């Protein structure tokens, strides 16, 4: 940079590097040269006119510099032109007489040079883009040229074979300078199809690449189609073409049928010919064989129209000879459009597989296993359906699914009931603690009683869930049905109301059954309440019993009742009945036909669970408009059955402080807090532990004396029975109380191996807990 200054503070600055860069960058443009001459003249003028010696000297130097710079640029341009001319001369000597078209382009793809062959072959002017010259030669020239030029930039050269209308071309490029690329096109013309012979063929013929782009059509094809289509999907209606099969062709005069013949051409090309459709009829022997095959077979067109069905298929589907139906009119239950399935088979997008569908034209629930196969007859593609009766299989599947669903719901109900029992134990327990500190005259006493009563109602609802899931604790005993029904008659009469009459009749000599009396009464009450609700205008409920002897097993409603003696109880009504489509769902929990708020949907599911857990069976018969009959089968038990041990009733014993030590192990903090406070109120010393590991650590102290273990059964980590067994090895005389929100049967096997142990189910009250501890302590 040259800088000059005058006395008045003005400055003249000229960037020599910037001007030089502008001149070099646009050496073929005269504007930078003229600009330098103008700057030089201006500097000379300043040198002549200025009176300041320094300014005159600086301006003179600048003017001389500009002159020399212009001369240097001209010299450089002349040398560059000579170098370019020499390069073109060498290039002409190298490829000028080449039989293949050759081009020299810059980095933007502009043609700087082309040999004589290229000029004659493509007739492109100098300065035009190479992509424009090759636009009609092959498909997508811009992407091919861009890809090859990038290879040349990074590797110095590139080569690719492309399919053309005449055959295929090998396109090669070399980088001969930073921004100069030499291109060479070597064409290979195929013999036969696209030559003169193919053009004069009487058969319609075309050539396409693997992407479906039409490269060539002969005169016969152009005449048939009425033009030159660009893609195969504009010609054929089917996306998948198979050689030797009949296809539909879209022509200028409408769709026509033809047999397609395809051969593989060079360069991944497809040569397709259209042949006239043969009029040969199907041999009579083939039709006779198809008709009498003992397997139900049916043939369908691609659109789902029934073409023909053999005798076995017509008998299965109840079709008349020659009757034509659509596939969707014959079958249902696929779960997706039938046309999609048929199209997948016809186009071979998916392999042949079987589906179990319901027969729409047949009465009742009749299911068929339908297997579809793609076939070709006389060049015409179609679909062959193989039919097989699958009604028994579908029924078995429905039973299995129903069994799995009921098992899953039972597991869910049992888990939910366990969590709710923990919550209800904490709620009712702390409510008991508050009631101890409030007299009846206290303003809050009535509210606490309401909380306690609603907690008990919630516990009863949870008990219904446990009954359905068969995870409740039963206390079976020897019962005489006549006595149970007689004792229950007064309560049932109060339940049915004034509009409904209750009639009971008992047979003599029923024999004793083994059941939980309270749960049996619950089953009968649920059935009577449902019968009452089914007769809003009034009616009669009959409860009768009889002795039944089954000489052989009875199979009914997906259940098998073993042979033997049973006591049968029938509960029938004269109500509106249950529709057939709802009979299979009435024992599912929360299924109800009552309005919102009129029922929980747990009554029948509870009865079902109690009967199953008691070893009995429950069945239902119903006729709409006539009534419903529930049948309860109880196995007869002749031997005496002792009732299982229950928590000892609360005795009014005041235990003094320090007379008993209780180790309480409970992972639920609210339950642990209530239980510890309740036991301390009764005078016990309580040691608390959150889990089994903490309890065992507490017992490591040999000087510690413990009288009773109160432990939850299911806990994170080690469960209750496991840690108790380990602790009793060193303390064999300690009594044990197991508490759990699950049924006792889940503990019974382990509890039988632990001496001096009892079970207390959740939710338990303050009195239940203290009474059980007192019973174990004394």
XYZ file of C-alpha atoms in Angstrom:
778
model
C 0.000 0.000 0.000
C 1.239 3.438 -0.919
C 0.044 6.358 1.233
C 0.594 10.086 0.682
C -0.527 13.044 2.772
C -0.851 16.773 2.090
C -0.480 19.619 4.604
C -4.256 20.142 4.830
C -4.669 16.653 6.348
C -6.031 14.931 3.195
C -4.732 11.448 2.316
C -4.569 9.463 -0.889
C -4.407 5.648 -0.415
C -4.347 3.079 -3.205
C -4.346 -0.649 -2.528
C -2.103 -2.224 -5.121
C -2.890 -5.761 -3.978
C -6.658 -5.260 -4.277
C -6.380 -3.837 -7.808
C -4.023 -6.577 -8.850
C -6.403 -9.200 -7.489
C -9.326 -7.672 -9.354
C -7.294 -7.580 -12.589
C -6.064 -11.158 -12.288
C -9.564 -12.417 -11.410
C -11.105 -10.840 -14.518
C -8.216 -10.790 -16.971
C -10.465 -11.025 -19.994
C -12.389 -7.927 -18.963
C -10.971 -4.507 -20.043
C -12.650 -2.601 -17.193
C -9.863 -3.235 -14.626
C -7.177 -2.197 -17.124
C -9.019 1.027 -17.940
C -9.413 1.645 -14.222
C -5.667 1.331 -13.717
C -5.021 3.732 -16.583
C -7.451 6.209 -15.023
C -5.770 5.955 -11.628
C -2.364 6.393 -13.270
C -3.567 9.508 -15.110
C -5.056 10.940 -11.922
C -1.806 10.376 -10.026
C 0.174 12.059 -12.835
C -2.178 15.044 -12.725
C -1.663 15.360 -8.950
C 2.129 15.205 -9.467
C 2.003 18.044 -12.018
C -0.499 20.297 -10.263
C 0.563 19.946 -6.629
C 2.848 22.566 -5.075
C 3.909 20.306 -2.234
C 7.108 18.481 -3.002
C 6.234 15.374 -0.956
C 2.822 15.087 -2.551
C 4.233 15.524 -6.053
C 6.850 12.835 -5.397
C 4.340 10.349 -3.978
C 1.870 10.918 -6.838
C 4.608 10.412 -9.412
C 5.636 7.116 -7.812
C 1.994 5.951 -7.785
C 1.528 6.875 -11.452
C 4.647 4.976 -12.470
C 3.531 1.951 -10.381
C 0.143 1.874 -12.099
C 1.807 2.000 -15.527
C 4.130 -0.885 -14.702
C 1.179 -2.878 -13.235
C -0.835 -2.437 -16.418
C 2.095 -3.526 -18.526
C 2.638 -6.556 -16.265
C -1.005 -7.602 -16.485
C -0.976 -7.311 -20.243
C 2.157 -9.404 -20.402
C 0.646 -12.015 -18.071
C -2.559 -12.144 -20.115
C -0.562 -12.576 -23.304
C 1.419 -15.425 -21.749
C -1.807 -17.023 -20.480
C -3.350 -16.774 -23.917
C -0.278 -18.372 -25.429
C -0.453 -21.161 -22.786
C -4.156 -21.708 -23.488
C -3.521 -21.817 -27.206
C -0.691 -24.277 -26.697
C -2.931 -26.437 -24.494
C -5.703 -26.399 -27.082
C -3.206 -27.279 -29.795
C -1.969 -30.231 -27.752
C -5.557 -31.253 -26.982
C -6.434 -31.056 -30.689
C -3.512 -33.253 -31.534
C -4.567 -35.692 -28.825
C -8.344 -36.044 -29.363
C -9.048 -34.004 -32.485
C -9.223 -37.086 -34.680
C -10.703 -39.382 -31.985
C -13.724 -41.376 -33.223
C -15.436 -40.794 -29.853
C -16.942 -37.399 -28.928
C -14.587 -35.426 -26.641
C -15.139 -32.172 -24.745
C -13.102 -29.736 -22.651
C -15.153 -27.925 -19.984
C -14.496 -25.565 -17.105
C -15.598 -26.194 -13.549
C -19.091 -24.857 -14.358
C -19.568 -27.366 -17.168
C -19.260 -24.837 -20.008
C -17.835 -26.278 -23.263
C -14.452 -24.707 -24.079
C -13.473 -27.184 -26.773
C -15.069 -30.088 -28.697
C -13.556 -32.323 -31.357
C -15.006 -32.856 -34.800
C -16.838 -36.052 -33.807
C -18.624 -34.297 -30.944
C -19.590 -31.384 -33.156
C -21.088 -33.687 -35.800
C -22.731 -36.060 -33.265
C -24.354 -33.574 -30.877
C -24.121 -30.207 -32.752
C -23.435 -28.177 -29.615
C -22.032 -24.635 -29.823
C -18.939 -23.583 -27.869
C -19.857 -21.881 -24.612
C -22.991 -23.942 -24.013
C -23.280 -26.358 -21.105
C -22.298 -29.978 -21.624
C -25.504 -31.102 -19.860
C -27.528 -29.334 -22.572
C -25.617 -31.139 -25.325
C -26.295 -34.557 -23.761
C -29.858 -33.855 -22.593
C -31.458 -36.049 -25.251
C -28.789 -38.740 -25.170
C -29.587 -40.465 -21.834
C -31.758 -39.975 -18.771
C -30.769 -37.523 -15.987
C -27.506 -36.228 -17.528
C -27.116 -33.492 -14.894
C -26.854 -35.954 -11.998
C -24.472 -38.245 -13.930
C -22.138 -35.352 -14.944
C -22.163 -33.887 -11.444
C -21.293 -37.261 -9.933
C -18.444 -37.889 -12.369
C -16.969 -34.373 -12.008
C -16.877 -34.787 -8.228
C -14.959 -38.034 -8.672
C -12.492 -36.266 -10.975
C -12.000 -33.446 -8.452
C -11.102 -35.886 -5.666
C -9.512 -38.787 -7.583
C -8.399 -37.120 -10.823
C -10.683 -39.220 -13.028
C -14.048 -40.983 -13.169
C -15.970 -43.412 -15.392
C -19.562 -44.687 -15.622
C -21.697 -46.682 -18.086
C -25.154 -45.278 -18.819
C -28.048 -46.730 -20.812
C -29.021 -44.744 -23.907
C -31.612 -45.049 -26.622
C -29.096 -46.666 -28.979
C -27.460 -48.951 -26.490
C -25.149 -47.755 -23.748
C -22.354 -45.196 -23.435
C -19.150 -45.284 -21.387
C -18.637 -41.762 -20.090
C -15.074 -40.937 -18.840
C -13.642 -37.677 -17.400
C -10.094 -36.546 -16.465
C -9.028 -33.386 -14.640
C -6.214 -31.808 -16.657
C -6.019 -28.529 -14.681
C -7.507 -27.007 -11.565
C -10.630 -25.912 -13.450
C -10.372 -27.879 -16.690
C -12.022 -31.286 -17.355
C -11.650 -33.523 -20.396
C -14.697 -35.668 -21.241
C -14.865 -38.667 -23.589
C -18.042 -40.533 -24.679
C -17.564 -44.057 -26.034
C -20.846 -45.297 -27.521
C -21.766 -48.994 -27.885
C -24.690 -49.581 -30.206
C -26.612 -52.810 -29.497
C -27.576 -55.126 -32.251
C -31.116 -56.132 -32.866
C -33.852 -54.575 -30.801
C -33.316 -50.875 -31.245
C -31.923 -51.093 -34.724
C -33.625 -51.140 -38.060
C -34.915 -54.685 -37.511
C -36.765 -53.761 -34.308
C -38.238 -50.664 -35.919
C -39.743 -52.760 -38.710
C -41.126 -55.511 -36.443
C -44.883 -56.047 -36.691
C -45.020 -56.941 -32.985
C -45.245 -53.978 -30.569
C -41.894 -53.705 -28.795
C -40.212 -51.333 -26.341
C -36.978 -51.017 -24.406
C -36.851 -49.722 -20.803
C -34.255 -49.437 -18.070
C -34.509 -50.978 -14.621
C -36.162 -47.815 -13.233
C -39.084 -48.192 -15.641
C -38.071 -45.359 -18.008
C -38.958 -46.143 -21.631
C -35.864 -45.729 -23.849
C -37.221 -46.916 -27.197
C -40.530 -47.886 -28.813
C -40.855 -49.264 -32.321
C -43.416 -48.112 -34.858
C -45.916 -50.852 -34.014
C -45.829 -49.926 -30.300
C -46.176 -46.207 -31.022
C -49.131 -46.927 -33.289
C -50.786 -49.072 -30.576
C -50.237 -46.587 -27.754
C -50.878 -43.470 -29.811
C -47.579 -41.810 -28.843
C -44.259 -42.213 -27.027
C -44.858 -42.908 -23.313
C -42.040 -42.068 -20.914
C -42.630 -44.724 -18.237
C -43.926 -48.283 -18.048
C -46.638 -47.393 -15.523
C -48.261 -45.256 -18.226
C -48.630 -48.394 -20.384
C -49.436 -51.299 -18.053
C -52.039 -51.270 -15.265
C -50.167 -53.868 -13.183
C -47.046 -52.671 -11.351
C -45.401 -56.124 -11.563
C -44.903 -57.698 -14.985
C -44.289 -61.401 -15.534
C -43.133 -62.820 -18.837
C -45.626 -65.227 -20.392
C -48.634 -63.783 -18.556
C -51.593 -61.864 -19.880
C -51.551 -58.117 -19.096
C -53.803 -55.136 -19.697
C -52.342 -52.388 -21.892
C -53.591 -48.784 -21.877
C -53.878 -47.808 -25.546
C -55.239 -44.814 -27.407
C -58.514 -46.702 -28.008
C -58.893 -48.097 -24.489
C -57.485 -51.061 -22.546
C -56.611 -54.216 -24.485
C -55.338 -57.617 -23.375
C -52.026 -59.022 -24.575
C -49.480 -61.641 -23.560
C -46.233 -60.082 -22.349
C -42.879 -61.534 -23.417
C -39.755 -60.057 -21.821
C -36.068 -60.765 -22.418
C -33.103 -59.299 -20.595
C -31.066 -56.881 -22.683
C -27.533 -55.546 -22.232
C -26.786 -52.750 -19.797
C -29.626 -53.745 -17.394
C -32.216 -53.016 -20.057
C -35.602 -54.744 -20.467
C -36.904 -55.649 -23.914
C -40.671 -56.133 -23.821
C -42.821 -57.563 -26.630
C -46.621 -57.789 -26.802
C -48.117 -60.959 -28.280
C -51.758 -61.543 -29.249
C -53.964 -63.307 -26.662
C -54.475 -67.025 -27.324
C -58.102 -68.125 -27.606
C -57.482 -71.739 -26.545
C -60.089 -73.056 -24.137
C -59.197 -74.905 -20.972
C -59.121 -78.659 -21.638
C -62.245 -80.482 -20.486
C -60.153 -82.995 -18.537
C -58.560 -80.201 -16.492
C -62.007 -78.794 -15.628
C -63.240 -82.250 -14.633
C -60.234 -82.815 -12.374
C -60.741 -79.433 -10.698
C -64.457 -80.106 -10.214
C -64.025 -83.440 -8.451
C -61.005 -82.710 -6.265
C -62.107 -83.598 -2.690
C -60.542 -80.370 -1.378
C -62.643 -77.147 -1.466
C -61.026 -74.912 -4.116
C -62.104 -71.581 -5.599
C -60.544 -69.328 -8.224
C -60.745 -65.543 -7.986
C -59.764 -62.741 -10.323
C -57.387 -60.031 -9.164
C -60.297 -57.739 -8.228
C -61.856 -60.416 -5.993
C -64.524 -61.744 -8.379
C -65.239 -65.458 -8.010
C -64.410 -67.152 -11.339
C -65.234 -70.724 -10.432
C -65.500 -73.041 -7.436
C -65.387 -76.829 -7.405
C -68.116 -79.040 -5.980
C -66.537 -79.278 -2.504
C -66.221 -75.496 -2.235
C -69.800 -74.903 -3.450
C -71.105 -77.367 -0.870
C -69.116 -75.662 1.901
C -70.145 -72.126 0.937
C -73.727 -73.054 -0.095
C -73.246 -71.739 -3.666
C -75.131 -72.700 -6.806
C -73.228 -73.833 -9.947
C -72.204 -70.746 -11.932
C -73.003 -68.357 -9.051
C -70.510 -65.509 -8.940
C -69.767 -63.565 -5.753
C -67.153 -61.082 -4.628
C -64.536 -62.225 -2.133
C -65.710 -59.711 0.490
C -69.281 -61.023 0.096
C -68.161 -64.537 0.986
C -65.756 -63.854 3.875
C -65.299 -61.277 6.638
C -63.066 -60.709 9.623
C -59.749 -60.101 7.873
C -59.060 -56.899 9.802
C -57.988 -54.945 6.705
C -59.400 -54.352 3.204
C -59.742 -57.593 1.279
C -58.558 -55.849 -1.901
C -55.184 -55.163 -0.256
C -54.707 -58.841 0.618
C -55.631 -59.999 -2.873
C -53.390 -57.368 -4.467
C -50.463 -58.430 -2.260
C -50.863 -62.036 -3.437
C -51.394 -61.118 -7.102
C -48.361 -58.800 -7.209
C -46.246 -61.183 -5.056
C -45.523 -58.438 -2.518
C -46.138 -60.868 0.316
C -45.873 -64.672 0.512
C -48.964 -66.838 0.573
C -50.354 -67.324 4.062
C -53.562 -68.483 5.692
C -56.225 -66.377 7.366
C -59.180 -67.560 9.429
C -62.316 -65.772 8.195
C -66.017 -66.039 8.954
C -68.308 -67.315 6.193
C -70.847 -64.544 5.608
C -73.382 -66.596 3.628
C -73.670 -69.319 6.259
C -75.838 -69.221 9.361
C -74.182 -69.205 12.745
C -70.541 -68.782 13.586
C -68.785 -70.769 10.832
C -65.086 -70.031 10.297
C -62.936 -71.107 7.367
C -59.177 -71.167 7.000
C -58.487 -69.507 3.639
C -55.120 -69.969 1.932
C -54.464 -67.901 -1.211
C -51.983 -68.800 -3.956
C -51.120 -66.953 -7.144
C -51.757 -69.023 -10.297
C -51.455 -68.459 -14.063
C -53.788 -70.186 -16.510
C -53.485 -69.648 -20.248
C -51.309 -66.618 -19.501
C -53.960 -65.082 -17.225
C -52.897 -64.522 -13.610
C -55.428 -65.312 -10.921
C -55.774 -66.369 -7.281
C -56.530 -69.881 -6.052
C -58.209 -70.156 -2.636
C -57.899 -73.381 -0.618
C -60.655 -73.634 2.009
C -60.721 -75.610 5.232
C -63.262 -75.678 8.053
C -61.727 -73.955 11.096
C -64.803 -73.534 13.308
C -63.519 -75.923 15.965
C -60.097 -74.287 15.873
C -61.623 -70.815 16.217
C -63.801 -71.953 19.121
C -60.783 -73.418 20.889
C -58.858 -70.207 20.244
C -61.712 -68.140 21.688
C -61.763 -70.340 24.787
C -58.024 -69.990 25.212
C -58.154 -66.208 24.764
C -61.037 -65.989 27.235
C -59.106 -68.086 29.742
C -56.032 -65.913 29.352
C -58.103 -62.747 29.696
C -59.810 -63.954 32.854
C -56.466 -65.045 34.314
C -54.894 -61.668 33.513
C -57.855 -59.804 35.020
C -57.635 -62.019 38.093
C -53.945 -61.247 38.554
C -54.635 -57.543 38.117
C -57.531 -57.654 40.577
C -55.418 -59.491 43.145
C -52.581 -56.963 42.829
C -54.926 -53.996 43.062
C -56.669 -55.548 46.075
C -53.326 -56.020 47.846
C -52.388 -52.349 47.407
C -55.856 -51.203 48.462
C -55.708 -53.393 51.561
C -52.556 -51.603 52.653
C -54.222 -48.222 52.145
C -57.417 -49.296 53.919
C -55.445 -50.710 56.836
C -53.764 -47.341 57.344
C -57.041 -45.401 56.918
C -59.225 -47.533 59.198
C -56.390 -48.015 61.693
C -55.702 -44.333 62.194
C -59.466 -43.782 62.335
C -59.592 -46.293 65.216
C -56.856 -44.342 66.968
C -58.849 -41.122 66.624
C -62.029 -42.784 67.885
C -60.180 -43.826 71.031
C -59.517 -40.154 71.810
C -63.065 -38.897 71.073
C -66.188 -39.477 73.107
C -69.581 -39.947 71.469
C -70.547 -36.391 72.418
C -67.589 -34.908 70.524
C -68.553 -32.974 67.347
C -66.055 -34.963 65.252
C -67.180 -38.385 66.448
C -69.914 -38.780 63.799
C -67.483 -37.825 61.019
C -64.973 -40.387 62.223
C -67.665 -43.051 62.298
C -68.565 -42.185 58.679
C -64.921 -42.529 57.659
C -64.727 -45.888 59.409
C -67.921 -47.182 57.811
C -66.876 -46.125 54.309
C -63.479 -47.711 54.833
C -65.294 -50.934 55.687
C -67.396 -50.596 52.519
C -64.232 -50.161 50.503
C -62.787 -53.235 52.207
C -65.889 -55.198 51.176
C -65.421 -54.057 47.566
C -61.790 -55.145 47.674
C -62.998 -58.450 49.082
C -65.145 -58.882 45.970
C -62.065 -58.340 43.790
C -60.209 -60.961 45.800
C -63.168 -63.312 45.466
C -63.150 -62.996 41.688
C -59.383 -63.479 41.514
C -59.778 -66.490 43.877
C -57.219 -65.005 46.263
C -59.438 -64.423 49.283
C -59.058 -66.317 52.520
C -61.793 -68.952 52.893
C -62.787 -70.734 56.083
C -64.404 -73.943 54.755
C -66.590 -75.999 57.061
C -69.142 -78.807 56.849
C -72.478 -77.268 55.897
C -75.999 -78.591 55.484
C -77.607 -76.697 52.642
C -81.088 -76.921 54.129
C -79.897 -75.144 57.271
C -78.017 -72.466 55.319
C -80.989 -71.703 53.044
C -83.429 -71.656 55.930
C -81.299 -69.248 57.944
C -80.846 -67.041 54.880
C -84.539 -66.931 53.896
C -85.422 -63.997 56.173
C -82.579 -61.834 54.827
C -83.419 -62.711 51.225
C -87.052 -61.742 51.713
C -85.931 -58.334 52.889
C -83.676 -57.990 49.812
C -86.305 -58.732 47.135
C -88.832 -56.111 48.293
C -92.615 -56.105 48.028
C -93.056 -56.518 44.246
C -91.062 -59.732 43.999
C -92.061 -63.053 45.575
C -89.433 -65.457 46.860
C -90.190 -69.198 46.808
C -87.863 -71.760 48.398
C -88.119 -75.517 48.080
C -85.570 -77.990 49.407
C -85.052 -81.635 48.669
C -84.286 -84.001 51.497
C -81.087 -85.939 51.822
C -78.844 -83.524 49.974
C -75.802 -84.357 51.996
C -73.155 -82.053 53.448
C -70.907 -79.804 51.372
C -67.561 -78.188 52.094
C -67.720 -74.390 51.797
C -67.251 -71.087 53.550
C -70.673 -70.240 54.979
C -70.219 -66.498 54.668
C -69.076 -66.737 51.051
C -71.905 -69.147 50.129
C -74.402 -66.671 51.511
C -72.688 -63.949 49.471
C -73.164 -65.972 46.250
C -76.867 -66.532 46.907
C -77.467 -62.890 47.811
C -75.730 -61.692 44.642
C -77.858 -63.995 42.476
C -81.087 -62.969 44.206
C -80.297 -59.264 43.884
C -79.574 -59.681 40.158
C -82.831 -61.612 39.703
C -84.743 -58.866 41.527
C -83.211 -56.156 39.316
C -84.154 -58.151 36.197
C -87.859 -57.855 37.192
C -88.549 -54.121 37.707
C -92.294 -54.732 37.296
C -92.315 -57.626 39.748
C -92.159 -61.391 39.437
C -91.123 -64.565 41.206
C -87.725 -65.876 42.270
C -87.442 -69.624 42.837
C -84.653 -71.154 44.921
C -84.727 -74.945 44.941
C -82.202 -77.646 45.653
C -81.836 -81.328 44.782
C -79.315 -84.130 44.916
C -77.690 -84.957 41.579
C -75.537 -87.961 40.730
C -73.395 -87.839 37.578
C -72.421 -91.322 36.372
C -69.977 -89.804 33.889
C -68.323 -86.377 33.457
C -70.591 -83.583 32.234
C -69.099 -81.162 29.683
C -70.765 -77.784 29.511
C -69.775 -74.164 28.823
C -66.042 -74.845 28.430
C -65.995 -76.711 31.776
C -65.949 -80.397 32.704
C -67.838 -81.491 35.827
C -66.328 -84.761 37.117
C -68.553 -87.744 37.788
C -69.838 -87.994 41.345
C -72.520 -86.800 43.765
C -73.451 -83.127 43.873
C -75.854 -80.818 45.643
C -77.553 -78.614 43.046
C -79.028 -75.199 43.844
C -81.131 -73.424 41.206
C -81.877 -69.694 41.357
C -84.440 -68.811 38.663
C -86.435 -65.705 37.850
C -89.177 -64.614 35.453
C -87.353 -61.497 34.291
C -86.419 -60.115 30.913
C -83.587 -62.609 30.338
C -80.033 -62.192 29.054
C -79.284 -61.851 25.292
C -77.181 -64.654 23.831
C -74.298 -62.347 22.888
C -73.949 -61.272 26.542
C -74.087 -64.710 28.185
C -70.355 -65.298 27.686
C -69.498 -61.977 29.352
C -71.679 -61.873 32.465
C -68.981 -63.364 34.715
C -66.383 -60.803 33.650
C -65.662 -58.146 36.286
C -67.258 -54.718 35.760
C -69.475 -56.014 32.944
C -73.009 -54.822 33.626
C -76.120 -53.882 31.684
C -77.339 -51.608 34.462
C -77.179 -47.847 34.320
C -74.264 -45.916 35.801
C -74.546 -45.881 39.591
C -76.923 -48.863 39.779
C -74.282 -51.585 39.982
C -70.551 -52.257 40.096
C -70.506 -55.232 37.730
C -68.777 -57.342 40.402
C -71.722 -59.403 41.693
C -71.621 -62.291 39.230
C -67.835 -62.206 38.899
C -67.629 -62.518 42.695
C -70.026 -65.470 42.642
C -67.951 -67.074 39.871
C -64.713 -66.676 41.847
C -66.213 -68.049 45.076
C -67.659 -71.089 43.297
C -64.368 -71.875 41.585
C -62.370 -71.415 44.785
C -64.826 -73.643 46.655
C -64.464 -76.424 44.077
C -67.964 -75.954 42.671
C -69.393 -75.019 39.284
C -71.826 -72.322 38.155
C -73.821 -72.356 34.907
C -76.502 -70.110 33.446
C -79.416 -70.610 31.038
C -81.458 -67.680 29.827
C -84.215 -66.937 27.336
C -85.016 -63.346 26.434
C -88.500 -62.463 27.659
C -88.853 -65.700 29.698
C -86.228 -65.591 32.439
C -82.861 -66.818 33.693
C -81.751 -69.864 35.672
C -78.418 -70.112 37.545
C -77.281 -73.606 38.548
C -74.766 -74.143 41.370
C -73.067 -77.550 41.704
C -71.381 -78.363 45.060
C -69.491 -81.666 45.526
C -70.860 -83.798 48.388
C -68.435 -84.352 51.302
C -69.243 -87.116 53.788
C -66.344 -86.702 56.209
C -66.218 -84.003 58.929
C -64.284 -80.841 58.165
C -62.787 -78.785 60.925
C -62.826 -75.040 60.490
C -59.427 -73.453 60.065
C -58.046 -71.471 62.950
C -59.235 -67.882 63.077
C -57.761 -64.928 65.000
C -58.526 -65.260 68.686
C -61.378 -63.031 69.808
C -60.375 -59.929 71.746
C -60.240 -60.433 75.491
C -60.354 -57.589 77.945
C -56.855 -58.064 79.288
C -54.871 -55.033 80.319
C -51.227 -55.724 79.542
C -48.827 -53.681 81.582
C -45.877 -51.816 80.133
C -42.924 -54.054 79.536
C -44.790 -57.366 79.750
C -44.361 -58.098 76.049
C -41.916 -57.202 73.264
C -43.136 -57.169 69.658
C -40.880 -56.945 66.607
C -42.997 -55.269 63.878
C -41.707 -55.705 60.309
C -43.725 -53.804 57.647
C -42.501 -52.068 54.492
C -45.571 -49.777 54.233
C -44.800 -46.809 56.498
C -48.461 -45.785 57.216
C -49.400 -49.353 58.188
C -46.281 -49.666 60.353
C -47.031 -46.360 62.099
C -50.613 -47.378 62.924
C -49.684 -50.889 64.118
C -46.865 -49.674 66.363
C -49.068 -47.017 67.990
C -51.904 -49.501 68.504
C -49.636 -52.025 70.201
C -47.971 -49.395 72.378
C -51.415 -48.224 73.522
C -52.005 -51.780 74.770
C -48.799 -51.688 76.753
C -46.403 -53.565 74.465
C -42.841 -52.631 73.727
C -42.583 -52.342 69.942
C -39.420 -52.611 67.856
C -39.934 -51.445 64.259
C -38.159 -52.624 61.102
C -38.759 -51.523 57.525
C -37.654 -54.786 55.922
C -36.413 -58.274 56.705
C -32.739 -57.356 56.539
C -33.215 -54.633 59.154
C -35.155 -57.039 61.376
C -32.368 -59.639 61.294
C -29.829 -56.943 62.092
C -31.905 -55.950 65.137
C -31.982 -59.577 66.323
C -28.184 -59.806 66.213
C -28.193 -58.427 69.786
C -28.134 -61.577 72.022
C -29.404 -59.609 75.046
C -32.616 -58.613 73.207
C -35.730 -60.586 74.154
C -38.639 -60.719 71.674
C -41.959 -62.439 72.355
C -43.842 -62.038 69.047
C -42.873 -61.373 65.423
C -45.516 -59.385 63.488
C -44.384 -59.378 59.885
C -45.743 -58.680 56.434
C -45.537 -61.602 54.030
C -44.603 -59.843 50.773
C -41.810 -57.289 51.057
C -38.979 -56.008 48.849
C -35.933 -58.197 49.225
C -36.384 -61.133 51.630
C -40.030 -62.054 52.256
C -41.640 -62.691 55.641
C -41.477 -66.513 55.881
C -37.830 -66.547 54.771
C -36.507 -64.201 57.439
C -38.717 -65.744 60.134
C -37.253 -69.216 59.423
C -33.755 -67.806 59.781
C -34.619 -65.939 63.009
C -36.311 -68.967 64.627
C -33.090 -70.957 64.373
C -31.716 -68.876 67.275
C -35.086 -67.986 68.889
C -37.284 -71.101 68.525
C -39.860 -70.031 71.141
C -40.931 -66.752 69.538
C -44.551 -66.654 68.315
C -45.270 -65.382 64.758
C -48.122 -63.382 63.226
C -48.147 -63.056 59.436
C -50.121 -60.157 57.935
C -50.821 -59.686 54.209
C -53.194 -58.134 51.717
C -53.078 -61.385 49.725
C -54.949 -64.572 50.540
C -53.747 -66.950 53.202
C -53.433 -69.750 50.637
C -50.393 -67.952 49.188
C -48.733 -68.421 52.612
C -50.176 -71.754 53.716
C -47.354 -73.941 52.374
C -44.632 -71.906 54.100
C -46.718 -71.273 57.214
C -47.200 -74.999 57.765
C -43.436 -75.311 58.272
C -43.306 -72.490 60.838
C -44.516 -73.480 64.351
C -46.601 -71.163 66.533
C -47.704 -68.964 63.607
C -51.092 -67.472 62.687
C -52.349 -65.369 59.796
C -54.044 -61.948 60.051
C -55.471 -60.655 56.741
C -55.462 -56.996 55.791
C -57.258 -54.711 56.311
C -57.298 -55.306 60.073
C -58.605 -53.010 62.774
C -56.949 -51.970 66.010
C -58.902 -54.601 67.948
C -58.085 -57.326 65.407
C -54.371 -56.634 65.713
C -54.218 -56.378 69.500
C -56.487 -59.398 69.962
C -54.291 -61.533 67.706
C -51.123 -60.415 69.531
C -52.713 -61.117 72.906
C -53.783 -64.554 71.702
C -50.215 -65.363 70.675
C -48.731 -63.825 73.832
C -50.972 -65.789 76.201
